[in-house]
PDB file of C-alpha atoms in Angstrom:
ATOM      1  CA  MET H   1      23.952  11.332  23.520  1.00 47.00           C
ATOM      2  CA  ASN H   2      25.085  12.763  20.190  1.00 48.00           C
ATOM      3  CA  THR H   3      25.006  10.246  17.315  1.00 46.00           C
ATOM      4  CA  GLU H   4      27.814   8.852  15.339  1.00 49.00           C
ATOM      5  CA  ASN H   5      28.691  10.833  12.140  1.00 49.00           C
ATOM      6  CA  PRO H   6      30.139   8.210   9.755  1.00 47.00           C
ATOM      7  CA  PRO H   7      30.303   8.899   5.959  1.00 46.00           C
ATOM      8  CA  PRO H   8      27.577   7.090   4.085  1.00 43.00           C
ATOM      9  CA  ALA H   9      27.893   3.253   4.315  1.00 41.00           C
ATOM     10  CA  GLU H  10      29.165   2.805   0.822  1.00 39.00           C
ATOM     11  CA  GLU H  11      32.034   5.139   1.605  1.00 43.00           C
ATOM     12  CA  GLN H  12      32.923   3.660   4.928  1.00 40.00           C
ATOM     13  CA  THR H  13      35.643   1.075   4.798  1.00 43.00           C
ATOM     14  CA  GLU H  14      36.489  -1.852   7.223  1.00 40.00           C
ATOM     15  CA  THR H  15      39.866  -0.118   8.207  1.00 50.00           C
ATOM     16  CA  GLN H  16      38.313   3.290   8.942  1.00 68.00           C
ATOM     17  CA  LYS H  17      39.298   4.417  12.492  1.00 91.00           C
ATOM     18  CA  ARG H  18      36.787   5.446  15.136  1.00 96.00           C
ATOM     19  CA  ILE H  19      37.505   8.410  17.376  1.00 98.00           C
ATOM     20  CA  LEU H  20      35.512   9.274  20.270  1.00 98.00           C
ATOM     21  CA  VAL H  21      35.568  13.005  21.067  1.00 98.00           C
ATOM     22  CA  ILE H  22      34.522  13.962  24.484  1.00 98.00           C
ATOM     23  CA  GLU H  23      33.807  17.659  24.551  1.00 97.00           C
ATOM     24  CA  ASP H  24      31.040  19.784  25.795  1.00 96.00           C
ATOM     25  CA  GLN H  25      31.489  22.863  23.478  1.00 95.00           C
ATOM     26  CA  GLU H  26      29.620  22.428  20.265  1.00 96.00           C
ATOM     27  CA  LEU H  27      32.027  24.597  18.287  1.00 95.00           C
ATOM     28  CA  ASN H  28      35.047  22.696  19.377  1.00 94.00           C
ATOM     29  CA  ARG H  29      33.435  19.417  18.485  1.00 96.00           C
ATOM     30  CA  LYS H  30      32.416  20.645  15.156  1.00 97.00           C
ATOM     31  CA  VAL H  31      35.850  21.775  14.310  1.00 96.00           C
ATOM     32  CA  VAL H  32      37.425  18.572  15.327  1.00 97.00           C
ATOM     33  CA  ARG H  33      34.701  16.509  13.607  1.00 97.00           C
ATOM     34  CA  ILE H  34      35.140  18.348  10.346  1.00 97.00           C
ATOM     35  CA  VAL H  35      38.958  17.935  10.468  1.00 97.00           C
ATOM     36  CA  LEU H  36      38.977  14.298  11.503  1.00 97.00           C
ATOM     37  CA  GLN H  37      36.224  13.301   9.008  1.00 97.00           C
ATOM     38  CA  SER H  38      38.120  14.950   6.237  1.00 96.00           C
ATOM     39  CA  LYS H  39      41.053  12.696   7.173  1.00 95.00           C
ATOM     40  CA  GLY H  40      38.857   9.557   6.795  1.00 95.00           C
ATOM     41  CA  TYR H  41      38.109   9.034  10.459  1.00 96.00           C
ATOM     42  CA  THR H  42      34.849   8.107  11.904  1.00 97.00           C
ATOM     43  CA  VAL H  43      33.865  10.638  14.723  1.00 98.00           C
ATOM     44  CA  VAL H  44      31.621   9.819  17.674  1.00 98.00           C
ATOM     45  CA  GLU H  45      30.778  12.649  20.024  1.00 98.00           C
ATOM     46  CA  ALA H  46      29.885  12.745  23.725  1.00 98.00           C
ATOM     47  CA  THR H  47      29.299  15.986  25.835  1.00 97.00           C
ATOM     48  CA  ASP H  48      29.930  14.457  29.274  1.00 97.00           C
ATOM     49  CA  ALA H  49      31.090  11.382  31.223  1.00 97.00           C
ATOM     50  CA  THR H  50      27.821   9.752  31.062  1.00 97.00           C
ATOM     51  CA  GLU H  51      27.644   9.849  27.314  1.00 98.00           C
ATOM     52  CA  ALA H  52      31.210   8.923  26.926  1.00 98.00           C
ATOM     53  CA  ILE H  53      30.816   5.675  28.945  1.00 98.00           C
ATOM     54  CA  ALA H  54      27.611   4.880  27.024  1.00 97.00           C
ATOM     55  CA  SER H  55      29.521   5.265  23.826  1.00 97.00           C
ATOM     56  CA  LEU H  56      32.434   3.154  25.067  1.00 97.00           C
ATOM     57  CA  GLU H  57      30.030   0.375  26.184  1.00 96.00           C
ATOM     58  CA  ASP H  58      28.494   0.416  22.680  1.00 96.00           C
ATOM     59  CA  ALA H  59      31.774   0.294  20.655  1.00 95.00           C
ATOM     60  CA  ILE H  60      35.507   0.652  21.623  1.00 95.00           C
ATOM     61  CA  PRO H  61      37.185   3.408  19.645  1.00 97.00           C
ATOM     62  CA  GLN H  62      40.839   3.400  18.425  1.00 96.00           C
ATOM     63  CA  LEU H  63      41.479   6.867  20.165  1.00 98.00           C
ATOM     64  CA  ILE H  64      39.796   9.328  22.565  1.00 98.00           C
ATOM     65  CA  LEU H  65      40.055  13.079  22.540  1.00 98.00           C
ATOM     66  CA  MET H  66      39.220  14.218  26.004  1.00 97.00           C
ATOM     67  CA  ASP H  67      38.270  17.682  27.110  1.00 96.00           C
ATOM     68  CA  ILE H  68      39.552  18.083  30.714  1.00 94.00           C
ATOM     69  CA  ALA H  69      36.805  20.727  31.711  1.00 92.00           C
ATOM     70  CA  LEU H  70      33.655  18.812  31.316  1.00 94.00           C
ATOM     71  CA  PRO H  71      30.389  19.502  33.171  1.00 93.00           C
ATOM     72  CA  GLY H  72      29.893  16.996  36.191  1.00 94.00           C
ATOM     73  CA  GLN H  73      32.828  14.619  36.193  1.00 95.00           C
ATOM     74  CA  SER H  74      36.098  16.167  35.062  1.00 94.00           C
ATOM     75  CA  GLY H  75      38.049  14.767  32.052  1.00 95.00           C
ATOM     76  CA  GLU H  76      40.729  13.785  34.443  1.00 95.00           C
ATOM     77  CA  ASP H  77      38.328  11.719  36.709  1.00 97.00           C
ATOM     78  CA  LEU H  78      36.796  10.213  33.548  1.00 98.00           C
ATOM     79  CA  THR H  79      40.317   9.373  32.182  1.00 98.00           C
ATOM     80  CA  ARG H  80      41.163   7.573  35.554  1.00 97.00           C
ATOM     81  CA  HIS H  81      37.783   5.644  35.234  1.00 97.00           C
ATOM     82  CA  ILE H  82      38.412   4.575  31.613  1.00 98.00           C
ATOM     83  CA  LYS H  83      42.103   3.532  32.386  1.00 97.00           C
ATOM     84  CA  ALA H  84      40.815   1.384  35.414  1.00 97.00           C
ATOM     85  CA  ASN H  85      38.550  -0.704  32.963  1.00 97.00           C
ATOM     86  CA  LEU H  86      40.680  -3.577  31.474  1.00 97.00           C
ATOM     87  CA  ALA H  87      38.509  -3.381  28.228  1.00 96.00           C
ATOM     88  CA  TRP H  88      39.470   0.231  27.646  1.00 97.00           C
ATOM     89  CA  VAL H  89      42.909   0.579  29.376  1.00 96.00           C
ATOM     90  CA  ASP H  90      44.836   0.482  26.006  1.00 96.00           C
ATOM     91  CA  ILE H  91      42.818   3.173  24.304  1.00 97.00           C
ATOM     92  CA  PRO H  92      45.036   6.142  23.711  1.00 98.00           C
ATOM     93  CA  ILE H  93      43.587   9.437  25.296  1.00 98.00           C
ATOM     94  CA  ILE H  94      44.721  12.740  24.102  1.00 98.00           C
ATOM     95  CA  ALA H  95      43.787  15.576  26.522  1.00 96.00           C
ATOM     96  CA  LEU H  96      42.319  18.708  24.792  1.00 93.00           C
ATOM     97  CA  THR H  97      42.417  21.500  27.397  1.00 88.00           C
ATOM     98  CA  ALA H  98      42.786  25.243  27.918  1.00 85.00           C
ATOM     99  CA  ALA H  99      44.675  24.396  31.158  1.00 71.00           C
ATOM    100  CA  ALA H 100      48.040  25.594  30.282  1.00 68.00           C
ATOM    101  CA  MET H 101      49.453  26.670  33.666  1.00 74.00           C
ATOM    102  CA  SER H 102      52.535  25.337  35.172  1.00 77.00           C
ATOM    103  CA  GLY H 103      51.925  21.692  36.406  1.00 84.00           C
ATOM    104  CA  ASP H 104      48.730  21.248  34.335  1.00 88.00           C
ATOM    105  CA  ARG H 105      50.248  19.192  31.673  1.00 88.00           C
ATOM    106  CA  GLU H 106      52.074  16.849  34.260  1.00 92.00           C
ATOM    107  CA  ARG H 107      48.909  16.468  36.219  1.00 92.00           C
ATOM    108  CA  ILE H 108      46.838  15.510  33.325  1.00 94.00           C
ATOM    109  CA  LEU H 109      49.255  12.853  32.230  1.00 95.00           C
ATOM    110  CA  LYS H 110      49.553  11.482  35.615  1.00 96.00           C
ATOM    111  CA  ALA H 111      45.742  11.045  35.508  1.00 95.00           C
ATOM    112  CA  GLY H 112      46.264   8.564  32.584  1.00 97.00           C
ATOM    113  CA  CYS H 113      46.100  10.713  29.414  1.00 97.00           C
ATOM    114  CA  ASP H 114      48.682   9.605  26.751  1.00 97.00           C
ATOM    115  CA  ASP H 115      49.281  13.041  25.310  1.00 96.00           C
ATOM    116  CA  TYR H 116      48.293  16.570  25.943  1.00 93.00           C
ATOM    117  CA  LEU H 117      47.305  19.422  23.499  1.00 94.00           C
ATOM    118  CA  SER H 118      46.440  22.893  24.808  1.00 90.00           C
ATOM    119  CA  LYS H 119      43.534  25.000  23.338  1.00 89.00           C
ATOM    120  CA  PRO H 120      43.263  26.673  20.946  1.00 90.00           C
ATOM    121  CA  ILE H 121      44.223  23.580  18.985  1.00 91.00           C
ATOM    122  CA  ASP H 122      46.647  23.621  16.189  1.00 93.00           C
ATOM    123  CA  ILE H 123      44.780  21.522  13.626  1.00 95.00           C
ATOM    124  CA  LYS H 124      47.963  20.299  11.929  1.00 96.00           C
ATOM    125  CA  VAL H 125      49.419  19.215  15.293  1.00 96.00           C
ATOM    126  CA  LEU H 126      46.035  17.562  16.285  1.00 97.00           C
ATOM    127  CA  VAL H 127      45.958  15.385  12.966  1.00 97.00           C
ATOM    128  CA  GLU H 128      49.667  14.352  13.603  1.00 97.00           C
ATOM    129  CA  ARG H 129      49.193  13.333  17.030  1.00 97.00           C
ATOM    130  CA  VAL H 130      45.996  11.424  16.252  1.00 97.00           C
ATOM    131  CA  GLU H 131      47.786   9.662  13.377  1.00 96.00           C
ATOM    132  CA  THR H 132      50.798   8.913  15.627  1.00 96.00           C
ATOM    133  CA  HIS H 133      48.733   7.294  18.434  1.00 96.00           C
ATOM    134  CA  ILE H 134      46.551   5.425  16.123  1.00 94.00           C
ATOM    135  CA  LYS H 135      49.580   3.906  14.216  1.00 91.00           C
ATOM    136  CA  ARG H 136      50.912   2.828  17.723  1.00 87.00           C
ATOM    137  CA  THR H 137      47.672   0.746  18.434  1.00 82.00           C
ATOM    138  CA  GLU H 138      47.975  -1.032  15.199  1.00 79.00           C
ATOM    139  CA  ILE H 139      51.432  -2.598  16.141  1.00 68.00           C
TER     140      ILE H 139
END
């Protein structure tokens, strides 16, 4: 499993938000990691369902960014698995996917994702959506 990439301990604050990025493509993870860390988020990465579940068992994030086309178990199936667990059901999940055909958005949301962003990701929109969903969890 990829390791957590937090800022140095002296810079990390109690209120810093943890985001789990489940994405098999290194370049996509890197872009998301750089953008979110620049906004003060702690980013934890997983490349498949096995790593994602291990990360969730280790620490519950405030938000999950979920690639839908994962190797092995799909992001849709992994989302269903996460949402079926009472400890994880309230974690917002934003789907990140190249699936932009008619009906894809509805199918992905029906699987349990709370939001949907199509690739290539607009960085400004990604940050806005992340902030919106994290604020909702703080209420």
